Coordinates of C-alpha atoms in Angstrom, one line a residue:
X1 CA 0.0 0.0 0.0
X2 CA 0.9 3.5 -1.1
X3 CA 1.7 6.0 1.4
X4 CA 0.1 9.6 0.4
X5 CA 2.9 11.9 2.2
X6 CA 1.9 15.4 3.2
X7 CA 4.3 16.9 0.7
X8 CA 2.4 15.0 -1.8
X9 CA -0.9 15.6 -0.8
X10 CA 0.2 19.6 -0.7
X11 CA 1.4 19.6 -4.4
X12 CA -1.8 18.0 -5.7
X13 CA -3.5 20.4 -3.8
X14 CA -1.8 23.5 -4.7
X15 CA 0.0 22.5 -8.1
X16 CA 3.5 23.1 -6.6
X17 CA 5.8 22.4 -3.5
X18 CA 4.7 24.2 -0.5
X19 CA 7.0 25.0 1.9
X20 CA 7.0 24.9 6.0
X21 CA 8.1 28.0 8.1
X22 CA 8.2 27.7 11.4
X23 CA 6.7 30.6 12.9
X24 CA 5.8 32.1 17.3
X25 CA 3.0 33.3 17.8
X26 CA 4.4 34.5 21.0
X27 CA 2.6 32.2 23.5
X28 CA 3.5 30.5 26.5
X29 CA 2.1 27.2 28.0
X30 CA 0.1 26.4 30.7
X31 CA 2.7 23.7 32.0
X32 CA 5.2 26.4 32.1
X33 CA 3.4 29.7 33.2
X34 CA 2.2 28.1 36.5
X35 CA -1.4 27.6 35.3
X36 CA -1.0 24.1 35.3
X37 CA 2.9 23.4 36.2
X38 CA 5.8 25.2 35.8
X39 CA 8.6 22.9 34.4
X40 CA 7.4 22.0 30.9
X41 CA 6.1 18.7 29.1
X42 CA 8.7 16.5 29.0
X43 CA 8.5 16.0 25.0
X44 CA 9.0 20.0 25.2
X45 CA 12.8 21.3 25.3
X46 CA 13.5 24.6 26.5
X47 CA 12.5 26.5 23.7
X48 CA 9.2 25.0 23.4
X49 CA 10.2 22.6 20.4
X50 CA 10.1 25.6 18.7
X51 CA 14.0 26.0 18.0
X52 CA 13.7 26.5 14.2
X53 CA 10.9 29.1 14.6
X54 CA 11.2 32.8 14.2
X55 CA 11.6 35.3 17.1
X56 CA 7.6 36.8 17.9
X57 CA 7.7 40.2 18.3
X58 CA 4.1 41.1 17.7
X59 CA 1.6 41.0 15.7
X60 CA 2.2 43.9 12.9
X61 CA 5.6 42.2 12.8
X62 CA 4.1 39.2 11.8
X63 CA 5.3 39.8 7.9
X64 CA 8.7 40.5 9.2
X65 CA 8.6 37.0 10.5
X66 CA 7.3 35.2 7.4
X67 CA 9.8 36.8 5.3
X68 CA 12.5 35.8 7.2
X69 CA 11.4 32.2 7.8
X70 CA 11.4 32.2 4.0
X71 CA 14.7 33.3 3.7
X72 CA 15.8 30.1 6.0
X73 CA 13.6 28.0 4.0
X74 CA 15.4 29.1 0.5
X75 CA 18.9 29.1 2.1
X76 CA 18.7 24.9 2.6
X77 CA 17.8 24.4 -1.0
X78 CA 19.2 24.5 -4.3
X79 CA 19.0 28.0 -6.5
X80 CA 16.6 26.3 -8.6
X81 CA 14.1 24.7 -6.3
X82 CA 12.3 27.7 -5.0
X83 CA 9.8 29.2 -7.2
X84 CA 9.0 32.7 -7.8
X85 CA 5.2 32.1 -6.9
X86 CA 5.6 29.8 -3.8
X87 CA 3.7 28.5 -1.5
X88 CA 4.1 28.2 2.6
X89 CA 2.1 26.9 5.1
X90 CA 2.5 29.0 7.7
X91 CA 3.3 26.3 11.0
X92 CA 3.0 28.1 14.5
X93 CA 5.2 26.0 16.4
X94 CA 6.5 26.9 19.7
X95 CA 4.8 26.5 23.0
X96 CA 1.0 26.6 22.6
X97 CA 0.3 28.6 19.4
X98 CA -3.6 28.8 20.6
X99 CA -2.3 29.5 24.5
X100 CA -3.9 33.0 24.7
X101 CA -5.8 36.1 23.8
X102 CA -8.0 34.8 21.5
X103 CA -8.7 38.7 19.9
X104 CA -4.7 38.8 19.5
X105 CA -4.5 35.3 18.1
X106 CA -7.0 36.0 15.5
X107 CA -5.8 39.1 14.3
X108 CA -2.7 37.4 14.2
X109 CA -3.9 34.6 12.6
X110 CA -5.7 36.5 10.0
X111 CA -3.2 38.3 8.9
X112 CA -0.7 35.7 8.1
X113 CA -3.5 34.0 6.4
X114 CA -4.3 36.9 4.3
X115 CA -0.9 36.8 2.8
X116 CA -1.2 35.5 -1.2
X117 CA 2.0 33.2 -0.4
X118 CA 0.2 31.1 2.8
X119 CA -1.1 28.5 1.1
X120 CA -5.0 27.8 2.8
X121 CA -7.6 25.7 1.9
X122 CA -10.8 26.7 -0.2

């Protein structure tokens, strides 16, 4: 039996590669923040397994972020594998990306969403 990987699944989708970028959305964690516990999940390192993703510093820098999550993205592959028109799925990865205000989370959300190169479902 076949396996449909997600990278295959996202280029029959979209008609191209799509790209990961590891993105904060500047949230903490209830095991951390004392709501729950204070040490962490023990799956969890330091940085919130979020190690490849971009410093948060707000939300209007939200584009700053993207752009230079792409620029990591483009500097692992070759020259010729990055397409002018490409696609990213936008990946919120450190801590608890839905760990707070849910006003600031959406506007957050929204606007990375809004971008043409985040690649969303119809």
């Amino acid at each position: 039996m076949r396996i449909l990987t997600l990278s295959e699944y996202l280029k029959r989708e979209f008609g191209q590669k799509v790209y990961k970028l590891s993105l904060s959305s500047g949230c903490t964690c209830p095991n951390r923040d004392g709501t729950i516990g204070t040490g962490g999940c023990t799956f969890c390192s330091a940085g919130g397994s979020g190690e490849f993703a971009q410093p948060f510093a707000d939300e209007n820098s939200i584009g700053d972020e993207i752009e230079r999550a792409k620029a990591l993205v483009r500097r692992k592959l070759p020259a010729n594998a990055v397409k002018t028109e490409e696609k990213y799925i936008a990946y919120f990865q450190s801590y608890t990306n839905t760990y707070g205000d849910t006003d600031r989370l959406t506007r957050l959300y929204r606007k990375t969403i809004e971008r043409p190169d985040i690649a969303t479902g119809d």
